[in-house]
Short mmCIF file of C-alpha atoms in Angstrom, two decimals:
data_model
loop_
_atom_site.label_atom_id
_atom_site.label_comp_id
_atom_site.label_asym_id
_atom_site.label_seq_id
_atom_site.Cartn_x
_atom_site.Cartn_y
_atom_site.Cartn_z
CA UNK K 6 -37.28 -53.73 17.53
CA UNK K 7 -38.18 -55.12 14.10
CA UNK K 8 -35.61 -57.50 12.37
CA UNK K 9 -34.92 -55.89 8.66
CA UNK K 10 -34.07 -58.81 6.63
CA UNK K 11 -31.15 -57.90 3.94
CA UNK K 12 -32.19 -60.65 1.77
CA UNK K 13 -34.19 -58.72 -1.07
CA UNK K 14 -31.63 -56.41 -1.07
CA UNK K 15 -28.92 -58.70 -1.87
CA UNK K 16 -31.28 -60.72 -4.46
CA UNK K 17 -32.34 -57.60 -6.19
CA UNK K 18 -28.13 -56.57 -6.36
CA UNK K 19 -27.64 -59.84 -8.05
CA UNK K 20 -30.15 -59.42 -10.33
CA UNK K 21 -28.87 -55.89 -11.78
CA UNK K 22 -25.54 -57.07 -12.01
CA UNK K 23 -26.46 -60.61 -13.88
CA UNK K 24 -28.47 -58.16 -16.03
CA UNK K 25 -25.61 -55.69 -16.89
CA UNK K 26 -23.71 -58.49 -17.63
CA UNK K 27 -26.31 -60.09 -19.89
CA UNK K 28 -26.69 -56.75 -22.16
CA UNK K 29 -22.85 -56.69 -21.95
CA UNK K 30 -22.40 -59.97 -23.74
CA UNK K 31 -25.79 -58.61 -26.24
CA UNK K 32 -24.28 -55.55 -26.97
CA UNK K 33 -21.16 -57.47 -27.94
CA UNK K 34 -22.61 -59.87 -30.27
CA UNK K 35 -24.23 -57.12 -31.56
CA UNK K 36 -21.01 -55.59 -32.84
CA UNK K 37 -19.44 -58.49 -33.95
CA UNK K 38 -21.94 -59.06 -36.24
CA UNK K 39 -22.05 -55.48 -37.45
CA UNK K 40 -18.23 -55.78 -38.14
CA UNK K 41 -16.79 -54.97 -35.26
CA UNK K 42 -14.80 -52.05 -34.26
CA UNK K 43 -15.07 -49.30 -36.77
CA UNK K 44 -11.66 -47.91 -38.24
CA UNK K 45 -10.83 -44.31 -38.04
CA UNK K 46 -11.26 -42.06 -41.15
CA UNK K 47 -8.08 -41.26 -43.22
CA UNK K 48 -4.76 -43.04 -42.48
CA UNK K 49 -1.57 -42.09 -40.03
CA UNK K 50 1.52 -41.41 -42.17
CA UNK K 51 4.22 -44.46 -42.18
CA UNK K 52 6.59 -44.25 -39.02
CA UNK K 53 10.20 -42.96 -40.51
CA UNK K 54 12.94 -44.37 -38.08
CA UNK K 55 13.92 -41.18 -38.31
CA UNK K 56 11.60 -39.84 -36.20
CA UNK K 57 12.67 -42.73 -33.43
CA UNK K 58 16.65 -41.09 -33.80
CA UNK K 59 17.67 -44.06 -35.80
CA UNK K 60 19.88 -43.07 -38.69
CA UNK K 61 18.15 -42.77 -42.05
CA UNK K 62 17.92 -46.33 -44.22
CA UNK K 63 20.00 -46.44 -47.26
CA UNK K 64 18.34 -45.60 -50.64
CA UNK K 65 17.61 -48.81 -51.62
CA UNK K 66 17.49 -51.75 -49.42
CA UNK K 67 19.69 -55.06 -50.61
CA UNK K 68 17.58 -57.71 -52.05
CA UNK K 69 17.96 -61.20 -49.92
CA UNK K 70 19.73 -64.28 -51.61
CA UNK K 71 17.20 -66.42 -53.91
CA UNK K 72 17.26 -69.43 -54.57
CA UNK K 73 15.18 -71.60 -57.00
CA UNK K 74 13.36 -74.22 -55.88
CA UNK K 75 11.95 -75.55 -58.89
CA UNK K 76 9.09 -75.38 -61.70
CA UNK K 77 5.67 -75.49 -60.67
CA UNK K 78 2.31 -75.48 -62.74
CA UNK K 79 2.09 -71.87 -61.65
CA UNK K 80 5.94 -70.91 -62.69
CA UNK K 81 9.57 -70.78 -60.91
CA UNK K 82 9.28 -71.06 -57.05
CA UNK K 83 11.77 -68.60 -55.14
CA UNK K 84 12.70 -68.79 -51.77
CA UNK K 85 14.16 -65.62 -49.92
CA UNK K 86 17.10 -67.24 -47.74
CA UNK K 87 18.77 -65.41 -44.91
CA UNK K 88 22.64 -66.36 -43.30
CA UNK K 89 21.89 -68.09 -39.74
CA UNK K 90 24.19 -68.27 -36.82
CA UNK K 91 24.79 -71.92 -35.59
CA UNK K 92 25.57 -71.59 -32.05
CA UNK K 93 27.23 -73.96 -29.35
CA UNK K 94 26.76 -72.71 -25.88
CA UNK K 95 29.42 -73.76 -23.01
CA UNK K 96 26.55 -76.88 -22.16
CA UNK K 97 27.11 -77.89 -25.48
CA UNK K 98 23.66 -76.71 -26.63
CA UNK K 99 23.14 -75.95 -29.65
CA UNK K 100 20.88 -73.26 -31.59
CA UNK K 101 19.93 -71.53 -35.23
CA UNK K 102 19.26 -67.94 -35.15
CA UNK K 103 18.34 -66.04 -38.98
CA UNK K 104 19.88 -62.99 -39.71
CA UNK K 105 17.75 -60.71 -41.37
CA UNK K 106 17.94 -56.90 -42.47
CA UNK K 107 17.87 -55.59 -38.81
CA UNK K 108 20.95 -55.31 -36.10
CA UNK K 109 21.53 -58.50 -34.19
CA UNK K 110 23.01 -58.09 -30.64
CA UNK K 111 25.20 -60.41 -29.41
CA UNK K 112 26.08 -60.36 -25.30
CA UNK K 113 24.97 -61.23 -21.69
CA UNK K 114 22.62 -58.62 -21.07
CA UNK K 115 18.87 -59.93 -21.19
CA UNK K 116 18.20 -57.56 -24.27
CA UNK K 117 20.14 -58.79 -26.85
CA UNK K 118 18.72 -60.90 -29.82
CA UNK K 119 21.20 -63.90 -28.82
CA UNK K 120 22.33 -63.97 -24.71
CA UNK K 121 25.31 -65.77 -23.87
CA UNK K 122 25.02 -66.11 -20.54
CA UNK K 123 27.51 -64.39 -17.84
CA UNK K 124 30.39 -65.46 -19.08
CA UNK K 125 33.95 -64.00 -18.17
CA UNK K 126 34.85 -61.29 -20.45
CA UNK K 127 31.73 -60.64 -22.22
CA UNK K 128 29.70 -57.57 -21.45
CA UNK K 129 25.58 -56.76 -21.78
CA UNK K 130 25.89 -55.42 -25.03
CA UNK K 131 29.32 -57.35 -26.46
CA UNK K 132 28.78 -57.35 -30.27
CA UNK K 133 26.61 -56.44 -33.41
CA UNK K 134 26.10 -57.98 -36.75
CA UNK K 135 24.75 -55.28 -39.26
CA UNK K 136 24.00 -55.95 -42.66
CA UNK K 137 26.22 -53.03 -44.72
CA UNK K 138 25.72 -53.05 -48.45
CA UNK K 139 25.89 -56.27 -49.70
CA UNK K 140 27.89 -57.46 -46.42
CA UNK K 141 27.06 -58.48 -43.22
CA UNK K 142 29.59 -56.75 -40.37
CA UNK K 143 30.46 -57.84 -37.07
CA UNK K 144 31.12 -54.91 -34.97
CA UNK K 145 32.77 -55.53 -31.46
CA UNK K 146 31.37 -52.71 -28.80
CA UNK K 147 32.93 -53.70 -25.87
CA UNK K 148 36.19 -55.08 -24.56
CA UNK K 149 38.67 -56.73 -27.14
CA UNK K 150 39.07 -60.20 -24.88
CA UNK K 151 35.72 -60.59 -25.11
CA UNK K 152 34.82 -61.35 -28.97
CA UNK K 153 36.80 -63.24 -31.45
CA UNK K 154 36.72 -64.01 -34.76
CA UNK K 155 38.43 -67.20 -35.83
CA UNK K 156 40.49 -67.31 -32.69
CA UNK K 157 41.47 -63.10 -33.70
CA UNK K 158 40.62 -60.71 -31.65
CA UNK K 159 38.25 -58.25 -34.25
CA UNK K 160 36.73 -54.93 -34.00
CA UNK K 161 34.99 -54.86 -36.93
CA UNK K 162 34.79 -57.30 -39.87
CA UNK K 163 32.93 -58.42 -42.40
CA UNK K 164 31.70 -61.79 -42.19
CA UNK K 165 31.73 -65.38 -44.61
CA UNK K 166 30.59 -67.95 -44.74
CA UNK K 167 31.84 -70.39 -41.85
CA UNK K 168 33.60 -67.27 -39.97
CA UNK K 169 33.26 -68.78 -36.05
CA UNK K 170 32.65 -66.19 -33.56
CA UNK K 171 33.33 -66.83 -30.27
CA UNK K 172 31.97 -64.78 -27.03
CA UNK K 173 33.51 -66.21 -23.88
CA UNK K 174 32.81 -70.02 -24.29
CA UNK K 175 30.16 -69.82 -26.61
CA UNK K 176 31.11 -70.53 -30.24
CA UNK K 177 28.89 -69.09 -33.24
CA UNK K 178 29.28 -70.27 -36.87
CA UNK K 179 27.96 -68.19 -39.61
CA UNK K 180 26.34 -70.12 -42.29
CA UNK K 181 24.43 -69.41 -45.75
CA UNK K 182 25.91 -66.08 -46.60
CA UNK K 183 26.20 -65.84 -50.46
CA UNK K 184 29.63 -65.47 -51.86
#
């Protein structure tokens, strides 16, 4: 019986697939060069949180504090400056976090914007700061024992400047709001 040597076939399989490769990487360059991906004709309408079953933003949105930082040969200089939350973990670490126009969740569960941990008396989703109007509210959404506001027990409040929150052993001081 005659010995059939796979050899060729396995060289000639390499081949093609070096080659598809090779007009892969041609056909790429190709395209960048061009301008890459075209963009489809017209434009989607903006997303309305509405449409997500959030409630409906207020008519007109709060402007942020500004602050002048100075002349420059251009003009004045402003700076948009948002309140941040110092905060002092039960370690004694310590961390910033920027409030802006959005919701800021405050409690153990992995999804929130600041996680304190599992600590006694302070559930997944524990708190919320909201900015309302001009103001920025804390809203407690779980159990009482587990959120206080200057040593109070709060359901909701609004916030100044140097309010401490505390969730379990975690203390939070709220800086830069405007007065």
């Amino acid at each position: 019986m005659a010995k059939v040597s796979l050899l060729p076939l396995f060289f000639l399989g390499f081949v093609v697939v070096v080659g598809l490769v090779v007009l892969g990487i041609v056909v790429g360059v190709l395209v960048a060069r061009k301008g890459g991906r075209r963009e489809p004709e017209g434009t989607l309408p903006p997303l309305r949180p509405e449409a997500l079953g959030a409630p409906p933003a207020p008519a007109t949105a709060p402007a942020p504090t500004v602050k002048t930082a100075g002349d420059t040969a251009s003009g004045r200089t402003a700076i948009f400056s948002f309140p941040s939350l110092l905060v002092k973990d039960h370690y004694g670490l310590e961390n910033t976090y920027r409030l802006e126009f959005g919701d800021f969740h405050l409690g153990s569960g992995a999804d929130n914007d600041l996680v304190v941990g599992d600590e006694e008396g302070v559930l997944p989703r524990q708190a919320r700061i909201r900015l309302e109007g001009a103001a920025y509210v804390l809203e407690n959404l779980g159990a009482p024992e587990g959120l206080r506001l200057n040593g109070a027990a709060v359901q909701r409040q609004s916030l100044k400047n140097d309010d401490v929150i505390t969730l379990g052993k975690t203390t939070i001081r709220v800086t830069g709001l405007s007065v």
